[in-house]
Short mmCIF file of C-alpha atoms in Angstrom, two decimals:
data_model
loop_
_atom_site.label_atom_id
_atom_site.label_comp_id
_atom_site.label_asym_id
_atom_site.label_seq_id
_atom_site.Cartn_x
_atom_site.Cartn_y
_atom_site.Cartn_z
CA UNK A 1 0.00 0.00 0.00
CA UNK A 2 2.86 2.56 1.33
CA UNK A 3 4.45 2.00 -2.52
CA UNK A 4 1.39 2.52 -4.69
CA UNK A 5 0.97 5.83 -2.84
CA UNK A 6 4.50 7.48 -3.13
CA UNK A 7 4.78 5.92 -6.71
CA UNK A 8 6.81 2.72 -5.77
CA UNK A 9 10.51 4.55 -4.79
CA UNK A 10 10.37 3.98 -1.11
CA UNK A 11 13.67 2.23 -0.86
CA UNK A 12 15.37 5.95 -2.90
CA UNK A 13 16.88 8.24 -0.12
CA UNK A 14 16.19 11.46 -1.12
CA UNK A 15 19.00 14.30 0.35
CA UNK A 16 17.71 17.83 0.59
CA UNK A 17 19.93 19.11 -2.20
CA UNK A 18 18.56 22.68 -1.98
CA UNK A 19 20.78 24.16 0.73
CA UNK A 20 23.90 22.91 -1.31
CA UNK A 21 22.42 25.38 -4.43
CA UNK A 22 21.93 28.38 -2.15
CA UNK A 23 24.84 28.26 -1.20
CA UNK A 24 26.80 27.51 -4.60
CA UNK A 25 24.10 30.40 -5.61
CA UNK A 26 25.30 33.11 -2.69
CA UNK A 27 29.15 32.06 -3.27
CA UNK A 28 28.75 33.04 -7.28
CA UNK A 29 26.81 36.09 -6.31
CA UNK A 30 29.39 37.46 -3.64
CA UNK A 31 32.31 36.21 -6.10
CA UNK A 32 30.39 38.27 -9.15
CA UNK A 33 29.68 40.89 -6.96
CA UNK A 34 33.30 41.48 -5.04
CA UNK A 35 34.86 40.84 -9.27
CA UNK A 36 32.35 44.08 -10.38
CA UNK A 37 33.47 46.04 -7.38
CA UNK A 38 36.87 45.49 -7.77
CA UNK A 39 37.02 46.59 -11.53
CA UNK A 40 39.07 46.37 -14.40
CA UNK A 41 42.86 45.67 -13.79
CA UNK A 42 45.56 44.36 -15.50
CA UNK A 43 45.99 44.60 -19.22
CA UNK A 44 43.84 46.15 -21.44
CA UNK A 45 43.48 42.82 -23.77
CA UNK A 46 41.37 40.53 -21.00
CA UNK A 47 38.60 42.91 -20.33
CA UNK A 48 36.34 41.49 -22.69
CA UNK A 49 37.31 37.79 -21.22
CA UNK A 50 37.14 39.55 -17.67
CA UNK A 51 33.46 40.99 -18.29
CA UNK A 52 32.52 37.36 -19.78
CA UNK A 53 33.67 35.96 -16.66
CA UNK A 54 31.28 38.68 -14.43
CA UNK A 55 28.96 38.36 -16.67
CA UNK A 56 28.89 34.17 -16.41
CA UNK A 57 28.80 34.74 -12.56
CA UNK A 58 25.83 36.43 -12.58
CA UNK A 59 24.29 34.63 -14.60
CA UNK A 60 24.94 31.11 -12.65
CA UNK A 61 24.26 32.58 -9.20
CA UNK A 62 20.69 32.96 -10.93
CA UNK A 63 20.06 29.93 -12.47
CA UNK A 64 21.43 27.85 -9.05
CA UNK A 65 19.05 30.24 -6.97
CA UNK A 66 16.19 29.04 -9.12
CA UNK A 67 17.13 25.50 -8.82
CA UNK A 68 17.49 25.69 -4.93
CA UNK A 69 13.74 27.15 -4.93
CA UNK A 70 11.95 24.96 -7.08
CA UNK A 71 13.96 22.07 -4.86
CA UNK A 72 13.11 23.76 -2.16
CA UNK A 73 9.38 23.92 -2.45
CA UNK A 74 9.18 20.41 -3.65
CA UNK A 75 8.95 20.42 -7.44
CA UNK A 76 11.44 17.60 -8.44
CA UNK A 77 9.79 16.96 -11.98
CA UNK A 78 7.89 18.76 -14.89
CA UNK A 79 4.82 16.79 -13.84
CA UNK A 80 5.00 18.70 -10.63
CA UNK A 81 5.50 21.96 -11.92
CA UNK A 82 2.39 21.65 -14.26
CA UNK A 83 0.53 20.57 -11.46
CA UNK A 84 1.49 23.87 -9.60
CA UNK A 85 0.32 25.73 -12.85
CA UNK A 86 -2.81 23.89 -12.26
CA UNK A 87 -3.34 24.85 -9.37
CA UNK A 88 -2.59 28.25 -9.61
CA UNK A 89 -4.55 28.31 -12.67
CA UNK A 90 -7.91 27.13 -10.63
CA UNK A 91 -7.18 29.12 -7.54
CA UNK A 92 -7.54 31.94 -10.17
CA UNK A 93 -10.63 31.20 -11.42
CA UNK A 94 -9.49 30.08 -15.40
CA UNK A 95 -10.70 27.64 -17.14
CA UNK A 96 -8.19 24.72 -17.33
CA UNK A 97 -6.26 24.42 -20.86
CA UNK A 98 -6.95 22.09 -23.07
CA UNK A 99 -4.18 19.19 -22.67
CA UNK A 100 -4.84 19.37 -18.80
CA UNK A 101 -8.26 17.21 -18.77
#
């Protein structure tokens, strides 16, 4: 009974992975941050590569914040995220689309 309600992966240890991606997420932020504060230095050739590398910084601080929400508030699949869309989308008061019936 206990494995045709959590869909039959009760023996699958799951490790709350979010804290791991806010921090990876705060680490690239302060890093991006502290690397835009500090400023161009050094010769004039690597500031393109050096503003890339800021750039890419920000950039992955906000895609691992994103990942450490969704993990943190449970969605672990697509399925789970359309079924938040649902819900959102009732709670609203609009009709349900087409695919979702």
């Amino acid at each position: 009974m206990e494995t045709a309600e959590n869909g039959g992966d009760n023996d699958k240890i799951r490790i709350n992975s979010h804290w791991y991606w806010a921090i990876a997420s705060v680490s690239q932020l302060g890093w991006a941050v502290s690397s835009y504060r500090k400023g161009y230095t050094g010769d004039h050739r690597f500031m393109p590569l050096k503003a890339f590398a800021v750039a890419s910084l920000f950039l992955g601080a906000s895609a691992s914040a994103s990942v450490a929400f969704l993990k943190a508030s449970g969605i672990h699949k697509v399925e789970d995220l359309m079924g938040v869309g649902a819900s959102i989308r009732s709670g609203l008061g609009i009709r349900p689309r087409t695919g979702d019936k």
